[in-house]
Short mmCIF file of C-alpha atoms in Angstrom, two decimals:
data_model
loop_
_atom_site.label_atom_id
_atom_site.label_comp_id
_atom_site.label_asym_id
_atom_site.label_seq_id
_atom_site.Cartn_x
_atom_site.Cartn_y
_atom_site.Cartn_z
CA UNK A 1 31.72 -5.15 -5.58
CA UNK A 2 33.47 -8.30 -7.60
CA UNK A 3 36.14 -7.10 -10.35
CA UNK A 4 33.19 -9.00 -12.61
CA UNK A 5 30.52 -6.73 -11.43
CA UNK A 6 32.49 -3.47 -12.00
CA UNK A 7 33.66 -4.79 -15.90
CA UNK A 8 29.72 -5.81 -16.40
CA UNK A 9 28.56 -1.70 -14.93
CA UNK A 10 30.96 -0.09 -17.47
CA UNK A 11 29.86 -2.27 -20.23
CA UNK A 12 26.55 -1.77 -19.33
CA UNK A 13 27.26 2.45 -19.54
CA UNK A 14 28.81 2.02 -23.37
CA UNK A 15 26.07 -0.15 -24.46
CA UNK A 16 23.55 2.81 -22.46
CA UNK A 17 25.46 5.61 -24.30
CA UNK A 18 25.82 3.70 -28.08
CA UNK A 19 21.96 2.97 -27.26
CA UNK A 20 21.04 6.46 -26.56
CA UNK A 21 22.87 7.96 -29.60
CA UNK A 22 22.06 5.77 -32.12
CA UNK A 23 17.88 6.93 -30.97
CA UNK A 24 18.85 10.11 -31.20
CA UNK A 25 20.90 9.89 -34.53
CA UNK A 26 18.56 7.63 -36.37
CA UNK A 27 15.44 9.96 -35.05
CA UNK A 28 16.97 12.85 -36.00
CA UNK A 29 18.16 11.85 -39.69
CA UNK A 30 14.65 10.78 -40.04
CA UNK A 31 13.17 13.92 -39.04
CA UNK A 32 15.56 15.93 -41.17
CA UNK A 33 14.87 13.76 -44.67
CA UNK A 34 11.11 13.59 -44.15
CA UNK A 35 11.33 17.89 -43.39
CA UNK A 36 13.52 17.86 -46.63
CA UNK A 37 10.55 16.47 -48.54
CA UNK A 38 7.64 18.17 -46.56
CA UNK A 39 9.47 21.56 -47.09
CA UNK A 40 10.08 20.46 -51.17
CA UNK A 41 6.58 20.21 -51.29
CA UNK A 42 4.56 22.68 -48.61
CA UNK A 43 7.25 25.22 -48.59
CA UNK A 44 5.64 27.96 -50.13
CA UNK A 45 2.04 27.30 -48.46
CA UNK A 46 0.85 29.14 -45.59
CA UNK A 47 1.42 27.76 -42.12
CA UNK A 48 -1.15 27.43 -40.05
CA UNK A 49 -0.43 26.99 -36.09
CA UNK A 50 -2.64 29.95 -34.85
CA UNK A 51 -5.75 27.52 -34.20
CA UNK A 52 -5.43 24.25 -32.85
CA UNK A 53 -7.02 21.59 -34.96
CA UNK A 54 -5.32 18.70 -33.46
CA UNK A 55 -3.60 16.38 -36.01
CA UNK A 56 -5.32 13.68 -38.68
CA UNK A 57 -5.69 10.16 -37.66
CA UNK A 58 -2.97 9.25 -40.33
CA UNK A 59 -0.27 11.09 -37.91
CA UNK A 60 -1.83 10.00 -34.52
CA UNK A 61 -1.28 6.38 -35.14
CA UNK A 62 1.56 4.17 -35.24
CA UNK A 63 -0.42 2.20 -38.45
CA UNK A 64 -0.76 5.27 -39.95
CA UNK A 65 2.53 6.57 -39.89
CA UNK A 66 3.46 3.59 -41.35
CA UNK A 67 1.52 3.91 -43.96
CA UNK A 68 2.22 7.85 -44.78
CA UNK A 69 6.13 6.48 -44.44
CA UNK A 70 5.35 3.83 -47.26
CA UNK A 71 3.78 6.72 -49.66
CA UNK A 72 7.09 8.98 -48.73
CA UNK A 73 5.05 11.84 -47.55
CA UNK A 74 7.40 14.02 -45.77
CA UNK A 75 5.22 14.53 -42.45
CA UNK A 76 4.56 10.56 -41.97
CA UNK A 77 8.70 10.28 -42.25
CA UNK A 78 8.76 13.37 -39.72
CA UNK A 79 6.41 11.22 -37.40
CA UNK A 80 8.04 8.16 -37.40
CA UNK A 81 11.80 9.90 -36.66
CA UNK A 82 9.69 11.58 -33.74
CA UNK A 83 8.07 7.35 -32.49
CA UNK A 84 11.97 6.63 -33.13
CA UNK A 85 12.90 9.40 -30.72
CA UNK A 86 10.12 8.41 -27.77
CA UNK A 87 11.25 4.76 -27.85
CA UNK A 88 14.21 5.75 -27.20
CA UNK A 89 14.53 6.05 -23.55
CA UNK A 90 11.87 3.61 -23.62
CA UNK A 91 14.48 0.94 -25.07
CA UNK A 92 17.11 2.43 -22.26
CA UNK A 93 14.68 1.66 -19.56
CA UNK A 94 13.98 -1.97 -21.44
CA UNK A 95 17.58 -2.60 -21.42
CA UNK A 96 17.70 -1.77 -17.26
CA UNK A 97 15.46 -4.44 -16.76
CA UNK A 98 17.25 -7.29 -19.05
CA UNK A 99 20.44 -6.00 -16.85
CA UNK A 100 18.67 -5.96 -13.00
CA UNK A 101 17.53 -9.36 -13.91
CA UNK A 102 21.16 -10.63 -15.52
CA UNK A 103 22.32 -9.43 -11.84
CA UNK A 104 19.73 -11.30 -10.19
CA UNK A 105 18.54 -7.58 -8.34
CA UNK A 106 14.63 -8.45 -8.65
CA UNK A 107 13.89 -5.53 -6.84
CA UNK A 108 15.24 -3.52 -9.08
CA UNK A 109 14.29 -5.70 -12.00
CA UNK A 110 10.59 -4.87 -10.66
CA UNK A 111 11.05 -1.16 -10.28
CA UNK A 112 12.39 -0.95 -14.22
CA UNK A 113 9.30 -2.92 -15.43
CA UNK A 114 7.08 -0.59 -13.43
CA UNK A 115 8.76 2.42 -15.27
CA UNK A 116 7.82 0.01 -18.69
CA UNK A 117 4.53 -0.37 -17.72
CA UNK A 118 3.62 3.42 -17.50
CA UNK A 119 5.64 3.91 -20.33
CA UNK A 120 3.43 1.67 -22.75
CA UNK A 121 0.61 3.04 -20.75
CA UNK A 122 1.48 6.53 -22.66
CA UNK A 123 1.80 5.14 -25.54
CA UNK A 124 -1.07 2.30 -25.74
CA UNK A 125 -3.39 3.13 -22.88
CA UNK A 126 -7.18 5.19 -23.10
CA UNK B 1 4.87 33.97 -44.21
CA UNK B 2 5.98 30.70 -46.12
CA UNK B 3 6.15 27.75 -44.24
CA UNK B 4 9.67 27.89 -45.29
CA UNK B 5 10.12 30.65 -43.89
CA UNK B 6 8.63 30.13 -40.88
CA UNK B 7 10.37 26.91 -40.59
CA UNK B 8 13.67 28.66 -40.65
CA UNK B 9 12.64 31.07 -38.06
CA UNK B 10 11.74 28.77 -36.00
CA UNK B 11 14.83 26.53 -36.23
CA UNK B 12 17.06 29.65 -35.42
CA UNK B 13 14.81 30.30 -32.64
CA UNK B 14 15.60 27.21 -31.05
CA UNK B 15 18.59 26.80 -31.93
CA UNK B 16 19.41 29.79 -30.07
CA UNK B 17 16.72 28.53 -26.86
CA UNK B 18 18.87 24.70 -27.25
CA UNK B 19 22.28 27.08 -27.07
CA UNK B 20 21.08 29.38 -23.88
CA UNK B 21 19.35 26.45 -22.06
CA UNK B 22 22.38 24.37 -22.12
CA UNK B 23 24.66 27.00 -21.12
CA UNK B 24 22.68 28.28 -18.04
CA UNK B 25 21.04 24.78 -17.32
CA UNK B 26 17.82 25.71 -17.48
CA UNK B 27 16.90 23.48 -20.27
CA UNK B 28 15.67 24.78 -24.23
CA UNK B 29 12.11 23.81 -23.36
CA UNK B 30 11.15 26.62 -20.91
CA UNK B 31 12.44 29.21 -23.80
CA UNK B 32 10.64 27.47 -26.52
CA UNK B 33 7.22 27.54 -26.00
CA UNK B 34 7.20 31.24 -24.95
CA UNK B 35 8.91 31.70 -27.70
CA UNK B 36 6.35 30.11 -30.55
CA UNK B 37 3.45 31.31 -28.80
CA UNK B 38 4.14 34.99 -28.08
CA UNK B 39 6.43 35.62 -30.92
CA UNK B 40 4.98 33.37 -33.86
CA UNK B 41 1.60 33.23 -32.62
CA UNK B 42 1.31 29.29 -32.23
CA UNK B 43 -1.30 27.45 -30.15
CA UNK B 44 0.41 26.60 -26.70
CA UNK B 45 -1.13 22.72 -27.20
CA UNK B 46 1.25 22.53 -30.65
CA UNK B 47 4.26 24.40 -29.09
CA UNK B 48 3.94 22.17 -25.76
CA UNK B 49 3.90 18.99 -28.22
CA UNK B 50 7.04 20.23 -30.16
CA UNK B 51 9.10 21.66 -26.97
CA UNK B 52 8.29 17.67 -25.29
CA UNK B 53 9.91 15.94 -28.26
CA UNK B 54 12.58 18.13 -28.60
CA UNK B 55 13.46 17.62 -24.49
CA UNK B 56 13.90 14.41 -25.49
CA UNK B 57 16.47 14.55 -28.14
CA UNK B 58 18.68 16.76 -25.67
CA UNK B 59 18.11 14.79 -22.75
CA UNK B 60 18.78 11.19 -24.36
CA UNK B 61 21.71 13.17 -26.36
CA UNK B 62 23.54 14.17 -23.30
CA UNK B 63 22.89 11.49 -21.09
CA UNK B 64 24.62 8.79 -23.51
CA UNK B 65 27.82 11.30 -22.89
CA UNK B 66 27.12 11.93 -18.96
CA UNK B 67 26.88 7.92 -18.65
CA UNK B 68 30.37 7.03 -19.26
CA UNK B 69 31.45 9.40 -16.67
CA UNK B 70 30.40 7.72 -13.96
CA UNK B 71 28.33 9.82 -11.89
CA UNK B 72 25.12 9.41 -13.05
CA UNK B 73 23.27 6.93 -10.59
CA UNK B 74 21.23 4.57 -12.38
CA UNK B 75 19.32 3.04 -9.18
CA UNK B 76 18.48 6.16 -7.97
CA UNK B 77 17.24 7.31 -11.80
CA UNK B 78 15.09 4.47 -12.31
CA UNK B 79 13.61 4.15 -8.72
CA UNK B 80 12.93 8.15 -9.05
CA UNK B 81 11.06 7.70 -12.71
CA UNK B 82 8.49 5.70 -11.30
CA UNK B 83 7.36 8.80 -9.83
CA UNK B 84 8.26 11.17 -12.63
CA UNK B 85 6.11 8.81 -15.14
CA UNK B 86 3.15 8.92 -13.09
CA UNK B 87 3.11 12.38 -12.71
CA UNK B 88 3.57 12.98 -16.33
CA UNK B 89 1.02 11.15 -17.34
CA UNK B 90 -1.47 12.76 -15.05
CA UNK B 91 0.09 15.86 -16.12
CA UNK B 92 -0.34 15.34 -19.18
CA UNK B 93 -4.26 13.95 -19.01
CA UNK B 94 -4.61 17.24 -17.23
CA UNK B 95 -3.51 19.41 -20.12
CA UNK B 96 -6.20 18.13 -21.95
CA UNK B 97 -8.81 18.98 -19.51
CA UNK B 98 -7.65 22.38 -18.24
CA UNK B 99 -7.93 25.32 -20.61
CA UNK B 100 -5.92 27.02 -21.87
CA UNK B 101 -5.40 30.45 -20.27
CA UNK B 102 -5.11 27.99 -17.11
CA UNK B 103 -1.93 26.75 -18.88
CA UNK B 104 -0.34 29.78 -19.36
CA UNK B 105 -0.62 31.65 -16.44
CA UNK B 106 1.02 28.20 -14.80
CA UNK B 107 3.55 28.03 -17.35
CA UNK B 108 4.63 31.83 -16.36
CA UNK B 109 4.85 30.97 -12.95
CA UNK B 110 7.37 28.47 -13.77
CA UNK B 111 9.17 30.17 -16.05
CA UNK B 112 8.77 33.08 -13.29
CA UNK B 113 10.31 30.75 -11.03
CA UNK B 114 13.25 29.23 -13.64
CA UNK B 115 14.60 32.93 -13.75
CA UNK B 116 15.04 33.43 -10.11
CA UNK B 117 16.29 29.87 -9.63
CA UNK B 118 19.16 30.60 -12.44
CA UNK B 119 20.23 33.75 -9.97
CA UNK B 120 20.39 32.38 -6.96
CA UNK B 121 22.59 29.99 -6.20
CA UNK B 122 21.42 26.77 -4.34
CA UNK B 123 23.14 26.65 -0.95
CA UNK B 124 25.92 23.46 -0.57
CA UNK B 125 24.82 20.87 1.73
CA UNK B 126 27.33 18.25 2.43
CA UNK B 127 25.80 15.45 3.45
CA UNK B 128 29.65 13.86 5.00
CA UNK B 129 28.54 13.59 8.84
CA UNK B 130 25.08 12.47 8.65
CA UNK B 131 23.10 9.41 9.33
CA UNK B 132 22.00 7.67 6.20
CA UNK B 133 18.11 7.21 5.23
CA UNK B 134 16.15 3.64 6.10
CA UNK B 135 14.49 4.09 2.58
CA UNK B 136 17.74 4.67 0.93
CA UNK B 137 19.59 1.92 2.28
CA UNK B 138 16.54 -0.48 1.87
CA UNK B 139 16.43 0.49 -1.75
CA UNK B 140 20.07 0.46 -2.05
CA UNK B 141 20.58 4.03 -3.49
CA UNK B 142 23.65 5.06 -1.85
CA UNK B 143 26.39 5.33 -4.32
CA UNK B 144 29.52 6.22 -5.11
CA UNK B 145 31.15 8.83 -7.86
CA UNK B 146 35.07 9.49 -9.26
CA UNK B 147 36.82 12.16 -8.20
CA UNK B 148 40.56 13.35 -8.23
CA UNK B 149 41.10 11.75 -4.76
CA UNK B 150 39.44 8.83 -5.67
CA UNK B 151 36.12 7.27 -5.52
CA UNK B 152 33.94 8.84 -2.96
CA UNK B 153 30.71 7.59 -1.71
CA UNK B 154 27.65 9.08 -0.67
CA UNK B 155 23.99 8.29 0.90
CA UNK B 156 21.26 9.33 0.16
CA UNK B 157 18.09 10.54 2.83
CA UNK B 158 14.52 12.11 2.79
CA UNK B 159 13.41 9.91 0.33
CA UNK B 160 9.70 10.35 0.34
CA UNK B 161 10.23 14.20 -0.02
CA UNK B 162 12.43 13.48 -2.61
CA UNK B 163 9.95 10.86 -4.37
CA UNK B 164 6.76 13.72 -3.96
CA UNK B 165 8.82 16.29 -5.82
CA UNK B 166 9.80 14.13 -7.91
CA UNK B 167 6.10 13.96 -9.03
CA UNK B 168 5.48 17.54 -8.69
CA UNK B 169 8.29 17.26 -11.57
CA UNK B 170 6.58 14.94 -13.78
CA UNK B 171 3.20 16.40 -13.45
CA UNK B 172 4.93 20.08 -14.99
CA UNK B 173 6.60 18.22 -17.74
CA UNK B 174 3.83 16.72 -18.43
CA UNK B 175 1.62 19.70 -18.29
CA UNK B 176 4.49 22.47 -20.13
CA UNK B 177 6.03 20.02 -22.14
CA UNK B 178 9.37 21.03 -20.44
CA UNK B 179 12.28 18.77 -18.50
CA UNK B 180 11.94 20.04 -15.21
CA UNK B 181 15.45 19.83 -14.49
CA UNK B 182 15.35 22.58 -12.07
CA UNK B 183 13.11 20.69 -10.08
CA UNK B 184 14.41 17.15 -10.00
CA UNK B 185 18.06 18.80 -9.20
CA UNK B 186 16.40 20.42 -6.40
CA UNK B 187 14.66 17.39 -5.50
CA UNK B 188 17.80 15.09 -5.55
CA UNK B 189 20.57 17.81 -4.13
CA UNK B 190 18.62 19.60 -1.69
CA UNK B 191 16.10 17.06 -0.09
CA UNK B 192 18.05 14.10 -0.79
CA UNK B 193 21.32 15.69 -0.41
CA UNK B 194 22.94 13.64 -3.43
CA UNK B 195 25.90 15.60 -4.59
CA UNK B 196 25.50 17.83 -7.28
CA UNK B 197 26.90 16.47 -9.56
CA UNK B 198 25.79 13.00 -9.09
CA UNK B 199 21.90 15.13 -9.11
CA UNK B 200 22.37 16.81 -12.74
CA UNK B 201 23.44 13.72 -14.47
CA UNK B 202 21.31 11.48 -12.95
CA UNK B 203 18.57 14.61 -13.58
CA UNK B 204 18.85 14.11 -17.33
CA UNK B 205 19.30 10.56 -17.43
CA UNK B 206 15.21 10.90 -16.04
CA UNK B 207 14.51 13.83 -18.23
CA UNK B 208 14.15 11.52 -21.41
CA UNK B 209 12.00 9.08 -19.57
CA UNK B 210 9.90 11.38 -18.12
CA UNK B 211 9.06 13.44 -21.68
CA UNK B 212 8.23 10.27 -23.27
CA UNK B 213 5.49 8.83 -21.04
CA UNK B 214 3.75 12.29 -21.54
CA UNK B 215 4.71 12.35 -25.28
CA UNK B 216 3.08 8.84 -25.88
CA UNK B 217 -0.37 11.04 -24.90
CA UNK B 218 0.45 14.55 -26.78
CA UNK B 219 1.12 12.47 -29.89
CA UNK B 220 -2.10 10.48 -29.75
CA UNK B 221 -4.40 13.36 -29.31
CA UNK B 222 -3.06 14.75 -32.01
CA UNK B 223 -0.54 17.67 -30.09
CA UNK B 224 2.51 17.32 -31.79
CA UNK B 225 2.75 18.41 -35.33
CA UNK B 226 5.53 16.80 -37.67
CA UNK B 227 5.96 20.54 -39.45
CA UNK B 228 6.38 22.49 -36.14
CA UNK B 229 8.29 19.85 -34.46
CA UNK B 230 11.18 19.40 -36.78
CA UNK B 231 12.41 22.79 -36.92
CA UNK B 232 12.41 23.02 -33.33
CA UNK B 233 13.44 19.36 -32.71
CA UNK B 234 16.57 19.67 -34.88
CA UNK B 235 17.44 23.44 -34.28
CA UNK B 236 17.18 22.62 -30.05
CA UNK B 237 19.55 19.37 -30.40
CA UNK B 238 21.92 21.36 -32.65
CA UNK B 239 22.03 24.35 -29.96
CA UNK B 240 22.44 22.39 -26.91
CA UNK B 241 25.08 20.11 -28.29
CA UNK B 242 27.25 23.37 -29.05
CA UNK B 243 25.98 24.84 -25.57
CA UNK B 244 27.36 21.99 -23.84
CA UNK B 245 30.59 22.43 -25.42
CA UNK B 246 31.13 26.23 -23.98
CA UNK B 247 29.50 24.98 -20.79
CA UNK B 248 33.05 24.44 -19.23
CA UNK B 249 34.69 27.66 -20.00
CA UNK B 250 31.80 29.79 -19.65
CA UNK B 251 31.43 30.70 -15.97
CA UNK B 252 29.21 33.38 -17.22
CA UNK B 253 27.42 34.95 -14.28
CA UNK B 254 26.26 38.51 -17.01
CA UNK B 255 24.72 35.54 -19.43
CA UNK B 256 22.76 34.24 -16.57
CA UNK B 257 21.35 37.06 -15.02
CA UNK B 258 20.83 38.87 -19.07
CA UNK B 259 18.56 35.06 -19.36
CA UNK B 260 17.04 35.66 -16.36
CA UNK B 261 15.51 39.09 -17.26
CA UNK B 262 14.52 38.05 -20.64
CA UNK B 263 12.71 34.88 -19.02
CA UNK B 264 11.13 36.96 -16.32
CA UNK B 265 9.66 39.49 -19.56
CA UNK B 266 8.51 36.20 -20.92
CA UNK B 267 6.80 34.62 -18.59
CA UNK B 268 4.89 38.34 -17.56
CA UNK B 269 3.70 38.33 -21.51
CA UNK B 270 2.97 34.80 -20.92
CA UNK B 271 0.54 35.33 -17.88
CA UNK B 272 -0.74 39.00 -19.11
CA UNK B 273 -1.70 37.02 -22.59
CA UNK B 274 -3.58 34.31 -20.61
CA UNK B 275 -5.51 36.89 -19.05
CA UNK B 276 -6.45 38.92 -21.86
CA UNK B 277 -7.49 35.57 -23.59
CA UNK B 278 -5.02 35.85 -26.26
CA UNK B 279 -3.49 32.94 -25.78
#
């Protein structure tokens, strides 16, 4: 391994890490403001988790959550902190690829975008 | 109850299941859904959807430490989550087809399973004096990790037994909404004889990946629930962080075997419940 290489890998860790936690950090400051303002406003109401119902279209949907987030309702700011928290690894395994192709490693380059495809699969497919 | 107070319950709950799970590495998410279902009564499809995002947080959270280290093996990682992805998804397609008694009698053979893992000790195999694998080296997965004598290097073998479990990993993450560490760590140190701890790091570095490509699918079908999943979300990321920092002094062989027996309780309530139907 070139001196380059070896500088580029530990670079490539920090940026990883700093990646990783600022998810994790923004997704969880989200969560805990948007439960601040669910909890102001449902806490005394009854929860109810003993039958599944399944969740409303406004918190299944990316446009939706958007729109819950614009009229600050405390579970659309929950949701969004939680999409914030999924991309997360998503963006790590984004950032792979950029790298594998910076070092010219196609196969590896390949194998990340693979990983990207099932990814967005989850997230977009039927 | 309030949902306040159930929301406070449930935060200590997990804070406590984040605190145990990193101490014994077993994880918070095999504690958690147990947990909501048999003590607060929630539906195993909510608790799942909670327990997956909250893997996440602790995952991502301790991988962006682990990754400075130096041990965790990114080629190996992202050539393994090709097949932890794919058997998460189908893992997680399958929760929605199987019911739900189905679901808990598997989930309390795993969690049967997690508590006799955490007592017995996996046997050391040193992998010094043998012949590297053909898949390894044509997928250039051998590495190298620091140590006090200075950088050692490894290779890595029995690759497609390490890539099926691998999937046998996914598809219960997928399906229990839990990391699966035990699995992938067996998967990478005792098939693939990676060192161990080149296999836990490079184990959590996967976990996140693998959570989300099932979470993508919970959250659509409408699983995870932003009231349940914040208490548990923020109360397991708490507890592991400070279970990670006793992990070093704690040797702790009484906490493990104490976890052990209250997981094995669990997981018998989990499968008598399933078969009763009240689950």
């Amino acid at each position: 391994m070139s001196p380059d290489s070896r500088i580029d890998s530990e670079k490539m860790d920090t940026i990883i890490g700093n990646l990783l936690r600022t998810g994790v950090g923004l997704a969880a400051a989200l969560v805990f403001t948007g439960g601040l303002i669910y909890l102001f406003r449902h806490g005394t109401e009854a929860p109810g988790y003993a039958v599944f119902r399944g969740e409303p279209a406004d918190l299944r949907t990316l446009t939706g959550i958007l729109y819950d987030v614009q009229s600050l309702r405390g579970r659309g700011i929950i949701q969004l902190g939680l999409l914030v928290l999924i991309a997360t690894p998503i963006a790590r395994v984004a950032f792979l690829a950029y790298i594998f192709l910076r070092q010219r490693d196609m196969l590896y380059t390949a194998v990340a975008l693979i990983v990207l495809t099932l990814l967005a699969f989850s997230l977009f497919g039927q | 109850m309030s949902i306040l107070e159930f929301t406070a319950v449930v935060a200590a709950g997990s804070f406590f299941a984040g605190f145990l799970g990193a101490i014994t590495g077993l994880g918070g998410g095999v504690v958690i859904v147990p947990l909501l279902t048999i003590a607060l009564g929630v539906d195993i499809r909510y608790a799942i959807g909670a327990s997956l995002v909250s893997v996440i947080a602790t995952s991502s959270g301790a991988a962006a430490a682990y990754v400075k280290e130096g041990f965790t093996n990114v080629r190996i990682g992202s050539f393994l989550e090709i097949a932890t992805s794919t058997g998460a998804l189908a893992g997680a397609y399958l929760a929605t087809r199987l019911p739900v008694a189905a679901i808990g009698i598997i989930f309390g053979i795993v969690l049967l399973y997690s508590a006799y893992h955490a007592l017995r000790p996996l046997p050391n195999l040193s992998n010094s004096n043998q012949p590297p694998d053909r898949w390894g080296t044509l997928l250039k997965l051998h590495g190298t990790y620091p140590s006090e004598h200075g950088t050692v290097s490894y290779s890595v073998r029995a690759v497609p037994l390490g890539v099926s479990l691998m999937a046998v990993a996914g598809v219960l993450s997928g399906l229990l909404g839990i990391g699966s560490g035990a699995v992938k760590v067996i998967a990478m140190d005792q098939a693939m004889r990676i060192p161990f701890k080149v296999s836990t790091t490079t184990s959590n570095f996967m976990i996140g990946v693998t959570a989300a490509a099932s979470a993508g699918i919970y959250l659509r079908r409408g699983y995870v629930d932003p009231g349940l999943a914040m208490p548990v979300m923020l109360g397991v990321a708490s507890g592991s962080i400070l279970g990670a920092r006793f992990l070093t002094r704690a040797g702790t062989p009484l906490l493990r075997k104490i976890f052990s027996a209250a997981i094995s309780i669990l997981a018998l309530e989990m499968i008598y419940n399933s078969l009763a139907g009240r689950l």
